[in-house]
Amino acid sequence: MTDSLRTVTSQPVLLRRPGRILGWALLILLLAITLTPFVWAIRTALISNAEVFNGDYSLIPRNLTLINFKRVLGLVSAEESLAAGGSGAKMYFWLYLRNSLIFTALLVAGQVTTSTMAAYAFSRLRFPGRDLLFGLLLTGMMIPPIFIVLPNFVLIKNAGLLNTFPGMLAPYVLVSPFAIFFLRQFMLSLPREVEEAAMLDGASSWTTFHRVIVPMAATPITTVAIIQAVFAWNEYLWPQLIGQDHGVRLLNVALAVFQQSSPSTRPDWTGLMAAATLQTLPMLIVLLLLGRKLVSSISLTSAK
Amino acid sequence: MTDLVPTDTQAAPTPRLTRHGALRRRQALTAYAYLAPALIGFLVFYLVPMVRGLQISLTDWDLITQPHFVGLDNYRRLLGDENFLHSLVITATYVLVNITTQTAAGLGIALLMQRISHSTLVRSLLLVPWLVPNVTIAVITLFVLDPNVGLLNHLLGALGLGPIAFYGNPDLAIITVALVNSWRNMGYTALLIFAGMQTVPHMVYEAAELDGCSTARTFRSITLPLIRPVLVMVVVVSMIGSFQIFDTVAVATKGGPVGSTRVIYFYIYEKAFQQGQMGYAAAMSVVLLAIILIMTLIQLRASRAAESDLG
């Protein structure tokens, strides 16, 4: 696995010059197609709603304003918000950001812990029913979430956990078949000698696990954490079923609610784009900080 | 597979059978302790719900009053439900358009990455849409694709092409949703394919170069066959995922206009949570599960075939 990571940084198989110019042109075009909608969203978030409708499509408009961000952050009165073309609905951005961060952090922490432990048992220990249990777990990867969302919703509702973090986290936090599968693949490739050496030193299974196996598996564990964090941050169906209350509402759900409260005849485009921009910024920050790690993580899941 | 699994490291040097057995038991207990949290989670939130889902599908239930058993009535009703059959057609259209365009774009971009630039910056930037939640993508594309004030229509207008109501036209809406998601995922798909390409040894390309192979020939005779397993994997994973298209539809089109984007996932959601027909919704989700299982089996076969091709 580390080998495949290393080859990712090998030299490109370069084309001859004319091909290379054409290639760069294509690549730049693709980057433009990829990024333009976000640039356009940011640009629109910075103008007034009236200007959206006046036919000005210049990339850098003349009259810039922060009113839309202020509206989304709940810094202006309902009247001012209505005057700026909004529905008067507030976003409580910071609260929802906090909720999304809590949801993502707990989900990832839970899944990484339980999956690392399970992967260790499946790859390094022998016990009756191992292959059967693992096979069963694998089928979990194929089940469409909606199939279990219906009964799980009933379960959480009956348990009185609607609009709580435990209710929102419950189906995810204990188990991730993907994470177990992925980490097991890696741990199978570790040499048996590492455990034998630890055993000779008198280490218990627990010591071997957290002092030897976990450090050796740091890279794939990080990969799983990153991939699951992106997944948690994107999750919409379940959080919007379970967490409608302000206190637990996630950013994703909040944006959808905000969009639905926007009048359909003359949508509050600038408010929506300000909200969407604020939604995108945390991911851009993550990308700036973790770009290389993120890219190699995804490559790793493919090269397994 | 079994030869990859380490054998019992503790038991091996122990000569006496009784101690051997005791150690085995102890190791088994240890293993179950490590597995306990994940297995409890799996039991409570995967296995039991699966059985419950089947059970609910045999009832008539509005979530408020007691469910009552109706046998296979829900399934019988499905066969005569035009909206259901239509939702299957829409989903299939979505999957087909999404998978083809996403894989083709991903392959193209991966080739560009391989031949033009290995830059992490380029790869990171292409990944931006994938990192942004579907809900955000839906809201942004609603604006960019708007027929009155959208940027894309403005650009099309400059080319003399009339405004197109991408999300608002019943004939176009589902294709628009598919293309939006292809756009969102193409960088990610490209990255997976690119990683697969890196496993092809550099020497193979050098040999091709020495033999005077053209770029097209190299791609067709070397790259493509050698990355087939990765391509199959990418298609399998994204196909299963694309059957579950929900977020974009729920936010951008709400199944409309006139039901033209009411994909199966959204239809199940509507029935269960907006119309309170739990039993009927559960029956549909059973059918969806069956479809996905069949697709998975077909694709597993295909991927095994792809692997054995390589000998």
PDB file of N, CA and C in Angstrom, chain A residues 7-8 10 12-15 24 33-34 44 57 122-123 125-128 130 136-137 142-147 151-154 170 174 192 205-206 209 234 240 252 259 269 273 279 283 287 295 298 302, chain B residues 5-8 24 27 30-32 34-35 38 42 45 49-50 61 114-116 118 123-124 128-131 133 136 142-143 146 149 154 183-184 188 192 198 244 251 265 269 273 285-286 289 296:
ATOM      1  N   THR A   7       4.318   5.628  -5.790  1.00  0.00           N
ATOM      2  CA  THR A   7       4.296   5.750  -7.251  1.00  0.00           C
ATOM      3  C   THR A   7       3.434   6.916  -7.701  1.00  0.00           C
ATOM      4  N   VAL A   8       2.493   7.367  -6.847  1.00  0.00           N
ATOM      5  CA  VAL A   8       1.651   8.484  -7.233  1.00  0.00           C
ATOM      6  C   VAL A   8       2.498   9.719  -7.514  1.00  0.00           C
ATOM      7  N   SER A  10       5.383   9.709  -8.907  1.00  0.00           N
ATOM      8  CA  SER A  10       6.378   9.479  -9.953  1.00  0.00           C
ATOM      9  C   SER A  10       6.198  10.479 -11.098  1.00  0.00           C
ATOM     10  N   PRO A  12       5.402  12.375 -14.550  1.00  0.00           N
ATOM     11  CA  PRO A  12       4.324  12.217 -15.530  1.00  0.00           C
ATOM     12  C   PRO A  12       4.853  11.606 -16.832  1.00  0.00           C
ATOM     13  N   VAL A  13       3.964  10.870 -17.508  1.00  0.00           N
ATOM     14  CA  VAL A  13       4.307  10.335 -18.818  1.00  0.00           C
ATOM     15  C   VAL A  13       4.033  11.461 -19.805  1.00  0.00           C
ATOM     16  N   LEU A  14       5.033  12.252 -20.086  1.00  0.00           N
ATOM     17  CA  LEU A  14       4.780  13.498 -20.794  1.00  0.00           C
ATOM     18  C   LEU A  14       4.536  13.318 -22.287  1.00  0.00           C
ATOM     19  N   LEU A  15       3.713  14.238 -22.786  1.00  0.00           N
ATOM     20  CA  LEU A  15       3.445  14.270 -24.217  1.00  0.00           C
ATOM     21  C   LEU A  15       4.482  15.137 -24.914  1.00  0.00           C
ATOM     22  N   TRP A  24      -2.724  21.394 -21.612  1.00  0.00           N
ATOM     23  CA  TRP A  24      -2.848  22.431 -20.588  1.00  0.00           C
ATOM     24  C   TRP A  24      -4.093  23.263 -20.803  1.00  0.00           C
ATOM     25  N   ILE A  33     -14.404  25.214 -15.529  1.00  0.00           N
ATOM     26  CA  ILE A  33     -15.744  24.624 -15.402  1.00  0.00           C
ATOM     27  C   ILE A  33     -15.995  24.178 -13.964  1.00  0.00           C
ATOM     28  N   THR A  34     -14.946  23.675 -13.334  1.00  0.00           N
ATOM     29  CA  THR A  34     -15.084  23.185 -11.959  1.00  0.00           C
ATOM     30  C   THR A  34     -15.306  24.318 -10.969  1.00  0.00           C
ATOM     31  N   THR A  44     -21.858  36.845  -6.335  1.00  0.00           N
ATOM     32  CA  THR A  44     -23.254  37.220  -6.148  1.00  0.00           C
ATOM     33  C   THR A  44     -23.559  37.523  -4.685  1.00  0.00           C
ATOM     34  N   TYR A  57     -23.500  41.249 -15.684  1.00  0.00           N
ATOM     35  CA  TYR A  57     -22.821  39.972 -15.487  1.00  0.00           C
ATOM     36  C   TYR A  57     -21.317  40.130 -15.335  1.00  0.00           C
ATOM     37  N   PHE A 122     -10.600  -8.805  13.111  1.00  0.00           N
ATOM     38  CA  PHE A 122     -10.838  -9.554  11.867  1.00  0.00           C
ATOM     39  C   PHE A 122      -9.543  -9.928  11.161  1.00  0.00           C
ATOM     40  N   SER A 123      -8.482  -9.126  11.346  1.00  0.00           N
ATOM     41  CA  SER A 123      -7.273  -9.406  10.568  1.00  0.00           C
ATOM     42  C   SER A 123      -6.198 -10.131  11.372  1.00  0.00           C
ATOM     43  N   LEU A 125      -6.658 -11.725  14.753  1.00  0.00           N
ATOM     44  CA  LEU A 125      -7.045 -12.717  15.766  1.00  0.00           C
ATOM     45  C   LEU A 125      -7.848 -13.834  15.114  1.00  0.00           C
ATOM     46  N   ARG A 126      -7.829 -14.986  15.792  1.00  0.00           N
ATOM     47  CA  ARG A 126      -8.617 -16.107  15.276  1.00  0.00           C
ATOM     48  C   ARG A 126      -9.751 -16.377  16.247  1.00  0.00           C
ATOM     49  N   PHE A 127     -10.920 -16.567  15.696  1.00  0.00           N
ATOM     50  CA  PHE A 127     -12.058 -16.884  16.550  1.00  0.00           C
ATOM     51  C   PHE A 127     -13.139 -17.530  15.690  1.00  0.00           C
ATOM     52  N   PRO A 128     -13.977 -18.342  16.312  1.00  0.00           N
ATOM     53  CA  PRO A 128     -15.022 -19.009  15.535  1.00  0.00           C
ATOM     54  C   PRO A 128     -16.019 -17.997  14.974  1.00  0.00           C
ATOM     55  N   ARG A 130     -15.490 -16.049  12.400  1.00  0.00           N
ATOM     56  CA  ARG A 130     -14.881 -14.829  11.876  1.00  0.00           C
ATOM     57  C   ARG A 130     -15.317 -14.517  10.436  1.00  0.00           C
ATOM     58  N   LEU A 136     -21.065 -10.983   6.676  1.00  0.00           N
ATOM     59  CA  LEU A 136     -22.313 -10.313   7.040  1.00  0.00           C
ATOM     60  C   LEU A 136     -22.128  -8.796   7.011  1.00  0.00           C
ATOM     61  N   LEU A 137     -21.003  -8.376   7.577  1.00  0.00           N
ATOM     62  CA  LEU A 137     -20.689  -6.951   7.640  1.00  0.00           C
ATOM     63  C   LEU A 137     -20.552  -6.357   6.230  1.00  0.00           C
ATOM     64  N   MET A 142     -23.679  -2.866   0.990  1.00  0.00           N
ATOM     65  CA  MET A 142     -24.512  -2.847  -0.214  1.00  0.00           C
ATOM     66  C   MET A 142     -25.942  -2.370   0.043  1.00  0.00           C
ATOM     67  N   ILE A 143     -26.333  -2.338   1.306  1.00  0.00           N
ATOM     68  CA  ILE A 143     -27.713  -1.983   1.612  1.00  0.00           C
ATOM     69  C   ILE A 143     -27.941  -0.499   1.363  1.00  0.00           C
ATOM     70  N   PRO A 144     -28.939  -0.156   0.527  1.00  0.00           N
ATOM     71  CA  PRO A 144     -29.207   1.267   0.333  1.00  0.00           C
ATOM     72  C   PRO A 144     -29.700   1.874   1.645  1.00  0.00           C
ATOM     73  N   PRO A 145     -29.104   2.992   2.066  1.00  0.00           N
ATOM     74  CA  PRO A 145     -29.473   3.573   3.362  1.00  0.00           C
ATOM     75  C   PRO A 145     -30.982   3.739   3.560  1.00  0.00           C
ATOM     76  N   ILE A 146     -31.705   4.087   2.489  1.00  0.00           N
ATOM     77  CA  ILE A 146     -33.140   4.360   2.690  1.00  0.00           C
ATOM     78  C   ILE A 146     -33.865   3.126   3.229  1.00  0.00           C
ATOM     79  N   PHE A 147     -33.350   1.937   2.881  1.00  0.00           N
ATOM     80  CA  PHE A 147     -33.984   0.696   3.313  1.00  0.00           C
ATOM     81  C   PHE A 147     -33.973   0.582   4.834  1.00  0.00           C
ATOM     82  N   PRO A 151     -37.047   1.941   9.214  1.00  0.00           N
ATOM     83  CA  PRO A 151     -37.128   1.343  10.560  1.00  0.00           C
ATOM     84  C   PRO A 151     -36.282   2.080  11.600  1.00  0.00           C
ATOM     85  N   ASN A 152     -35.122   2.602  11.195  1.00  0.00           N
ATOM     86  CA  ASN A 152     -34.293   3.332  12.157  1.00  0.00           C
ATOM     87  C   ASN A 152     -34.992   4.603  12.631  1.00  0.00           C
ATOM     88  N   PHE A 153     -35.702   5.249  11.718  1.00  0.00           N
ATOM     89  CA  PHE A 153     -36.450   6.440  12.103  1.00  0.00           C
ATOM     90  C   PHE A 153     -37.499   6.085  13.167  1.00  0.00           C
ATOM     91  N   VAL A 154     -38.209   4.981  12.937  1.00  0.00           N
ATOM     92  CA  VAL A 154     -39.215   4.526  13.897  1.00  0.00           C
ATOM     93  C   VAL A 154     -38.554   4.233  15.244  1.00  0.00           C
ATOM     94  N   ALA A 170     -26.664   7.932  16.292  1.00  0.00           N
ATOM     95  CA  ALA A 170     -26.788   6.514  16.626  1.00  0.00           C
ATOM     96  C   ALA A 170     -26.487   5.531  15.480  1.00  0.00           C
ATOM     97  N   LEU A 174     -21.356   3.740  15.844  1.00  0.00           N
ATOM     98  CA  LEU A 174     -20.763   2.486  16.317  1.00  0.00           C
ATOM     99  C   LEU A 174     -20.129   1.658  15.212  1.00  0.00           C
ATOM    100  N   ARG A 192       3.524 -10.874  10.451  1.00  0.00           N
ATOM    101  CA  ARG A 192       3.137 -11.498  11.707  1.00  0.00           C
ATOM    102  C   ARG A 192       4.195 -11.265  12.788  1.00  0.00           C
ATOM    103  N   SER A 205      -2.567  -8.403  24.490  1.00  0.00           N
ATOM    104  CA  SER A 205      -3.192  -8.130  23.196  1.00  0.00           C
ATOM    105  C   SER A 205      -3.516  -6.642  23.080  1.00  0.00           C
ATOM    106  N   TRP A 206      -3.986  -6.042  24.164  1.00  0.00           N
ATOM    107  CA  TRP A 206      -4.360  -4.627  24.142  1.00  0.00           C
ATOM    108  C   TRP A 206      -3.140  -3.744  23.889  1.00  0.00           C
ATOM    109  N   PHE A 209      -2.107  -4.071  20.385  1.00  0.00           N
ATOM    110  CA  PHE A 209      -3.038  -3.331  19.531  1.00  0.00           C
ATOM    111  C   PHE A 209      -2.714  -1.831  19.515  1.00  0.00           C
ATOM    112  N   ASN A 234     -21.402  15.911   4.487  1.00  0.00           N
ATOM    113  CA  ASN A 234     -22.342  15.929   3.365  1.00  0.00           C
ATOM    114  C   ASN A 234     -23.704  15.352   3.711  1.00  0.00           C
ATOM    115  N   GLN A 240     -31.843  15.539   8.440  1.00  0.00           N
ATOM    116  CA  GLN A 240     -33.020  16.395   8.289  1.00  0.00           C
ATOM    117  C   GLN A 240     -34.279  15.674   8.780  1.00  0.00           C
ATOM    118  N   ASN A 252     -26.148  21.836   6.555  1.00  0.00           N
ATOM    119  CA  ASN A 252     -26.795  21.308   5.357  1.00  0.00           C
ATOM    120  C   ASN A 252     -28.296  21.462   5.417  1.00  0.00           C
ATOM    121  N   GLN A 259     -33.401  27.852   1.860  1.00  0.00           N
ATOM    122  CA  GLN A 259     -33.763  27.892   0.444  1.00  0.00           C
ATOM    123  C   GLN A 259     -35.279  27.764   0.279  1.00  0.00           C
ATOM    124  N   TRP A 269     -31.642  35.418  -4.185  1.00  0.00           N
ATOM    125  CA  TRP A 269     -30.407  34.803  -4.674  1.00  0.00           C
ATOM    126  C   TRP A 269     -29.183  35.219  -3.864  1.00  0.00           C
ATOM    127  N   MET A 273     -26.734  32.746  -1.935  1.00  0.00           N
ATOM    128  CA  MET A 273     -25.324  32.602  -2.328  1.00  0.00           C
ATOM    129  C   MET A 273     -24.399  32.925  -1.156  1.00  0.00           C
ATOM    130  N   GLN A 279     -21.058  28.118   3.590  1.00  0.00           N
ATOM    131  CA  GLN A 279     -21.083  26.673   3.683  1.00  0.00           C
ATOM    132  C   GLN A 279     -19.846  26.058   3.040  1.00  0.00           C
ATOM    133  N   MET A 283     -14.890  23.935   3.890  1.00  0.00           N
ATOM    134  CA  MET A 283     -14.286  22.888   3.073  1.00  0.00           C
ATOM    135  C   MET A 283     -13.052  23.409   2.350  1.00  0.00           C
ATOM    136  N   LEU A 287      -9.309  22.056   2.602  1.00  0.00           N
ATOM    137  CA  LEU A 287      -8.542  21.704   1.406  1.00  0.00           C
ATOM    138  C   LEU A 287      -7.178  22.385   1.411  1.00  0.00           C
ATOM    139  N   VAL A 295      -5.720  14.362  -1.061  1.00  0.00           N
ATOM    140  CA  VAL A 295      -5.533  13.770  -2.379  1.00  0.00           C
ATOM    141  C   VAL A 295      -4.936  12.370  -2.252  1.00  0.00           C
ATOM    142  N   ILE A 298      -7.526   9.762  -0.904  1.00  0.00           N
ATOM    143  CA  ILE A 298      -8.478   9.244  -1.883  1.00  0.00           C
ATOM    144  C   ILE A 298      -7.789   8.275  -2.826  1.00  0.00           C
ATOM    145  N   SER A 302      -8.471   3.960  -3.617  1.00  0.00           N
ATOM    146  CA  SER A 302      -8.591   3.335  -4.928  1.00  0.00           C
ATOM    147  C   SER A 302      -7.540   2.262  -5.111  1.00  0.00           C
TER     148      SER A 302
ATOM    149  N   VAL B   5      -4.154 -14.578   6.353  1.00  0.00           N
ATOM    150  CA  VAL B   5      -4.504 -14.401   7.752  1.00  0.00           C
ATOM    151  C   VAL B   5      -3.439 -15.063   8.618  1.00  0.00           C
ATOM    152  N   PRO B   6      -2.907 -14.286   9.568  1.00  0.00           N
ATOM    153  CA  PRO B   6      -1.876 -14.884  10.414  1.00  0.00           C
ATOM    154  C   PRO B   6      -2.461 -16.034  11.240  1.00  0.00           C
ATOM    155  N   THR B   7      -1.675 -17.057  11.410  1.00  0.00           N
ATOM    156  CA  THR B   7      -2.158 -18.158  12.226  1.00  0.00           C
ATOM    157  C   THR B   7      -1.972 -17.796  13.693  1.00  0.00           C
ATOM    158  N   ASP B   8      -2.519 -18.619  14.531  1.00  0.00           N
ATOM    159  CA  ASP B   8      -2.529 -18.334  15.952  1.00  0.00           C
ATOM    160  C   ASP B   8      -1.109 -18.252  16.503  1.00  0.00           C
ATOM    161  N   ARG B  24      -6.929 -20.655  22.962  1.00  0.00           N
ATOM    162  CA  ARG B  24      -7.823 -20.357  21.851  1.00  0.00           C
ATOM    163  C   ARG B  24      -9.074 -19.662  22.335  1.00  0.00           C
ATOM    164  N   GLN B  27      -8.298 -16.211  23.246  1.00  0.00           N
ATOM    165  CA  GLN B  27      -8.150 -15.308  22.102  1.00  0.00           C
ATOM    166  C   GLN B  27      -9.503 -14.996  21.463  1.00  0.00           C
ATOM    167  N   THR B  30     -11.097 -12.376  23.547  1.00  0.00           N
ATOM    168  CA  THR B  30     -10.467 -11.090  23.249  1.00  0.00           C
ATOM    169  C   THR B  30     -11.033 -10.513  21.951  1.00  0.00           C
ATOM    170  N   ALA B  31     -11.084 -11.372  20.930  1.00  0.00           N
ATOM    171  CA  ALA B  31     -11.562 -10.909  19.622  1.00  0.00           C
ATOM    172  C   ALA B  31     -12.983 -10.370  19.729  1.00  0.00           C
ATOM    173  N   TYR B  32     -13.849 -11.095  20.431  1.00  0.00           N
ATOM    174  CA  TYR B  32     -15.229 -10.623  20.548  1.00  0.00           C
ATOM    175  C   TYR B  32     -15.292  -9.296  21.292  1.00  0.00           C
ATOM    176  N   TYR B  34     -13.060  -6.905  21.145  1.00  0.00           N
ATOM    177  CA  TYR B  34     -12.714  -5.872  20.174  1.00  0.00           C
ATOM    178  C   TYR B  34     -13.872  -5.604  19.211  1.00  0.00           C
ATOM    179  N   LEU B  35     -14.597  -6.662  18.898  1.00  0.00           N
ATOM    180  CA  LEU B  35     -15.659  -6.533  17.899  1.00  0.00           C
ATOM    181  C   LEU B  35     -16.957  -5.978  18.475  1.00  0.00           C
ATOM    182  N   ALA B  38     -18.744  -2.536  17.332  1.00  0.00           N
ATOM    183  CA  ALA B  38     -19.149  -2.544  15.930  1.00  0.00           C
ATOM    184  C   ALA B  38     -20.285  -3.544  15.696  1.00  0.00           C
ATOM    185  N   PHE B  42     -23.954  -2.834  14.375  1.00  0.00           N
ATOM    186  CA  PHE B  42     -24.415  -3.501  13.164  1.00  0.00           C
ATOM    187  C   PHE B  42     -25.740  -4.222  13.404  1.00  0.00           C
ATOM    188  N   PHE B  45     -28.577  -1.345  14.217  1.00  0.00           N
ATOM    189  CA  PHE B  45     -28.897  -0.349  13.202  1.00  0.00           C
ATOM    190  C   PHE B  45     -28.802  -0.855  11.756  1.00  0.00           C
ATOM    191  N   PRO B  49     -33.025  -3.557  11.644  1.00  0.00           N
ATOM    192  CA  PRO B  49     -33.816  -2.732  10.728  1.00  0.00           C
ATOM    193  C   PRO B  49     -34.126  -3.420   9.398  1.00  0.00           C
ATOM    194  N   MET B  50     -33.183  -4.259   8.917  1.00  0.00           N
ATOM    195  CA  MET B  50     -33.462  -4.957   7.655  1.00  0.00           C
ATOM    196  C   MET B  50     -34.670  -5.864   7.809  1.00  0.00           C
ATOM    197  N   TRP B  61     -49.423   1.125   7.391  1.00  0.00           N
ATOM    198  CA  TRP B  61     -49.035   1.832   8.614  1.00  0.00           C
ATOM    199  C   TRP B  61     -48.787   3.303   8.340  1.00  0.00           C
ATOM    200  N   GLN B 114      -2.145  12.479 -15.849  1.00  0.00           N
ATOM    201  CA  GLN B 114      -1.004  11.595 -16.045  1.00  0.00           C
ATOM    202  C   GLN B 114      -0.010  12.170 -17.049  1.00  0.00           C
ATOM    203  N   ARG B 115      -0.562  12.796 -18.104  1.00  0.00           N
ATOM    204  CA  ARG B 115       0.314  13.194 -19.200  1.00  0.00           C
ATOM    205  C   ARG B 115       0.742  14.646 -19.146  1.00  0.00           C
ATOM    206  N   ILE B 116       0.003  15.477 -18.434  1.00  0.00           N
ATOM    207  CA  ILE B 116       0.313  16.905 -18.443  1.00  0.00           C
ATOM    208  C   ILE B 116       0.902  17.350 -17.116  1.00  0.00           C
ATOM    209  N   HIS B 118       1.207  16.375 -12.749  1.00  0.00           N
ATOM    210  CA  HIS B 118       0.914  15.622 -11.531  1.00  0.00           C
ATOM    211  C   HIS B 118       0.638  16.548 -10.364  1.00  0.00           C
ATOM    212  N   ARG B 123      -4.987  18.787  -8.743  1.00  0.00           N
ATOM    213  CA  ARG B 123      -5.843  17.707  -8.247  1.00  0.00           C
ATOM    214  C   ARG B 123      -6.741  18.194  -7.119  1.00  0.00           C
ATOM    215  N   SER B 124      -6.191  19.031  -6.244  1.00  0.00           N
ATOM    216  CA  SER B 124      -6.997  19.547  -5.128  1.00  0.00           C
ATOM    217  C   SER B 124      -8.128  20.422  -5.638  1.00  0.00           C
ATOM    218  N   VAL B 128     -12.688  20.266  -5.432  1.00  0.00           N
ATOM    219  CA  VAL B 128     -13.532  21.192  -4.665  1.00  0.00           C
ATOM    220  C   VAL B 128     -15.019  20.804  -4.688  1.00  0.00           C
ATOM    221  N   PRO B 129     -15.632  20.589  -5.868  1.00  0.00           N
ATOM    222  CA  PRO B 129     -17.075  20.310  -5.850  1.00  0.00           C
ATOM    223  C   PRO B 129     -17.423  19.067  -5.034  1.00  0.00           C
ATOM    224  N   TRP B 130     -16.545  18.080  -5.033  1.00  0.00           N
ATOM    225  CA  TRP B 130     -16.820  16.837  -4.309  1.00  0.00           C
ATOM    226  C   TRP B 130     -16.847  17.074  -2.799  1.00  0.00           C
ATOM    227  N   LEU B 131     -16.073  18.071  -2.367  1.00  0.00           N
ATOM    228  CA  LEU B 131     -16.008  18.358  -0.936  1.00  0.00           C
ATOM    229  C   LEU B 131     -17.202  19.170  -0.449  1.00  0.00           C
ATOM    230  N   PRO B 133     -21.018  19.980   0.114  1.00  0.00           N
ATOM    231  CA  PRO B 133     -22.218  19.150   0.238  1.00  0.00           C
ATOM    232  C   PRO B 133     -23.177  19.288  -0.941  1.00  0.00           C
ATOM    233  N   THR B 136     -25.533  22.259  -0.908  1.00  0.00           N
ATOM    234  CA  THR B 136     -24.919  23.505  -1.349  1.00  0.00           C
ATOM    235  C   THR B 136     -24.806  23.527  -2.872  1.00  0.00           C
ATOM    236  N   LEU B 142     -28.839  25.871  -8.837  1.00  0.00           N
ATOM    237  CA  LEU B 142     -30.153  26.487  -9.095  1.00  0.00           C
ATOM    238  C   LEU B 142     -29.961  27.903  -9.623  1.00  0.00           C
ATOM    239  N   PHE B 143     -29.013  28.594  -9.024  1.00  0.00           N
ATOM    240  CA  PHE B 143     -28.759  29.977  -9.425  1.00  0.00           C
ATOM    241  C   PHE B 143     -28.030  30.044 -10.761  1.00  0.00           C
ATOM    242  N   ASP B 146     -30.293  29.120 -13.591  1.00  0.00           N
ATOM    243  CA  ASP B 146     -31.587  29.805 -13.668  1.00  0.00           C
ATOM    244  C   ASP B 146     -31.822  30.375 -15.073  1.00  0.00           C
ATOM    245  N   VAL B 149     -31.756  34.701 -14.645  1.00  0.00           N
ATOM    246  CA  VAL B 149     -30.573  35.445 -14.199  1.00  0.00           C
ATOM    247  C   VAL B 149     -29.320  34.570 -14.104  1.00  0.00           C
ATOM    248  N   HIS B 154     -26.801  33.161 -19.500  1.00  0.00           N
ATOM    249  CA  HIS B 154     -26.244  34.410 -20.028  1.00  0.00           C
ATOM    250  C   HIS B 154     -25.176  34.095 -21.076  1.00  0.00           C
ATOM    251  N   TRP B 183     -20.658  16.520 -12.828  1.00  0.00           N
ATOM    252  CA  TRP B 183     -19.742  17.654 -12.658  1.00  0.00           C
ATOM    253  C   TRP B 183     -19.164  17.645 -11.249  1.00  0.00           C
ATOM    254  N   ARG B 184     -20.027  17.379 -10.274  1.00  0.00           N
ATOM    255  CA  ARG B 184     -19.564  17.391  -8.889  1.00  0.00           C
ATOM    256  C   ARG B 184     -18.532  16.283  -8.646  1.00  0.00           C
ATOM    257  N   TYR B 188     -13.246  13.698  -8.378  1.00  0.00           N
ATOM    258  CA  TYR B 188     -13.041  12.565  -7.471  1.00  0.00           C
ATOM    259  C   TYR B 188     -12.833  11.273  -8.264  1.00  0.00           C
ATOM    260  N   LEU B 192      -9.477   8.697  -8.497  1.00  0.00           N
ATOM    261  CA  LEU B 192      -9.463   7.243  -8.315  1.00  0.00           C
ATOM    262  C   LEU B 192      -8.832   6.558  -9.524  1.00  0.00           C
ATOM    263  N   GLN B 198      -1.402   4.839 -11.813  1.00  0.00           N
ATOM    264  CA  GLN B 198      -0.053   4.883 -11.252  1.00  0.00           C
ATOM    265  C   GLN B 198       0.501   3.486 -10.976  1.00  0.00           C
ATOM    266  N   GLN B 244     -28.888   5.956  -5.481  1.00  0.00           N
ATOM    267  CA  GLN B 244     -29.376   6.575  -4.263  1.00  0.00           C
ATOM    268  C   GLN B 244     -29.414   8.081  -4.365  1.00  0.00           C
ATOM    269  N   VAL B 251     -33.603  19.069  -2.885  1.00  0.00           N
ATOM    270  CA  VAL B 251     -33.405  20.500  -2.708  1.00  0.00           C
ATOM    271  C   VAL B 251     -33.724  21.285  -3.984  1.00  0.00           C
ATOM    272  N   TYR B 265     -35.642   6.914  -4.842  1.00  0.00           N
ATOM    273  CA  TYR B 265     -35.278   7.287  -3.476  1.00  0.00           C
ATOM    274  C   TYR B 265     -36.192   8.407  -2.972  1.00  0.00           C
ATOM    275  N   TYR B 269     -39.147   8.412  -0.034  1.00  0.00           N
ATOM    276  CA  TYR B 269     -39.128   9.438   1.005  1.00  0.00           C
ATOM    277  C   TYR B 269     -40.474  10.159   1.097  1.00  0.00           C
ATOM    278  N   PHE B 273     -42.499   9.838   4.554  1.00  0.00           N
ATOM    279  CA  PHE B 273     -42.417  10.938   5.506  1.00  0.00           C
ATOM    280  C   PHE B 273     -43.333  12.110   5.179  1.00  0.00           C
ATOM    281  N   SER B 285     -38.747   0.166  -0.884  1.00  0.00           N
ATOM    282  CA  SER B 285     -37.326   0.090  -0.547  1.00  0.00           C
ATOM    283  C   SER B 285     -36.817  -1.348  -0.651  1.00  0.00           C
ATOM    284  N   VAL B 286     -37.724  -2.328  -0.432  1.00  0.00           N
ATOM    285  CA  VAL B 286     -37.326  -3.725  -0.634  1.00  0.00           C
ATOM    286  C   VAL B 286     -37.005  -3.965  -2.109  1.00  0.00           C
ATOM    287  N   LEU B 289     -33.718  -2.428  -2.887  1.00  0.00           N
ATOM    288  CA  LEU B 289     -32.640  -3.281  -2.367  1.00  0.00           C
ATOM    289  C   LEU B 289     -32.384  -4.440  -3.330  1.00  0.00           C
ATOM    290  N   THR B 296     -25.217  -5.386  -8.163  1.00  0.00           N
ATOM    291  CA  THR B 296     -23.927  -5.667  -7.542  1.00  0.00           C
ATOM    292  C   THR B 296     -23.397  -7.021  -7.987  1.00  0.00           C
TER     293      THR B 296
END
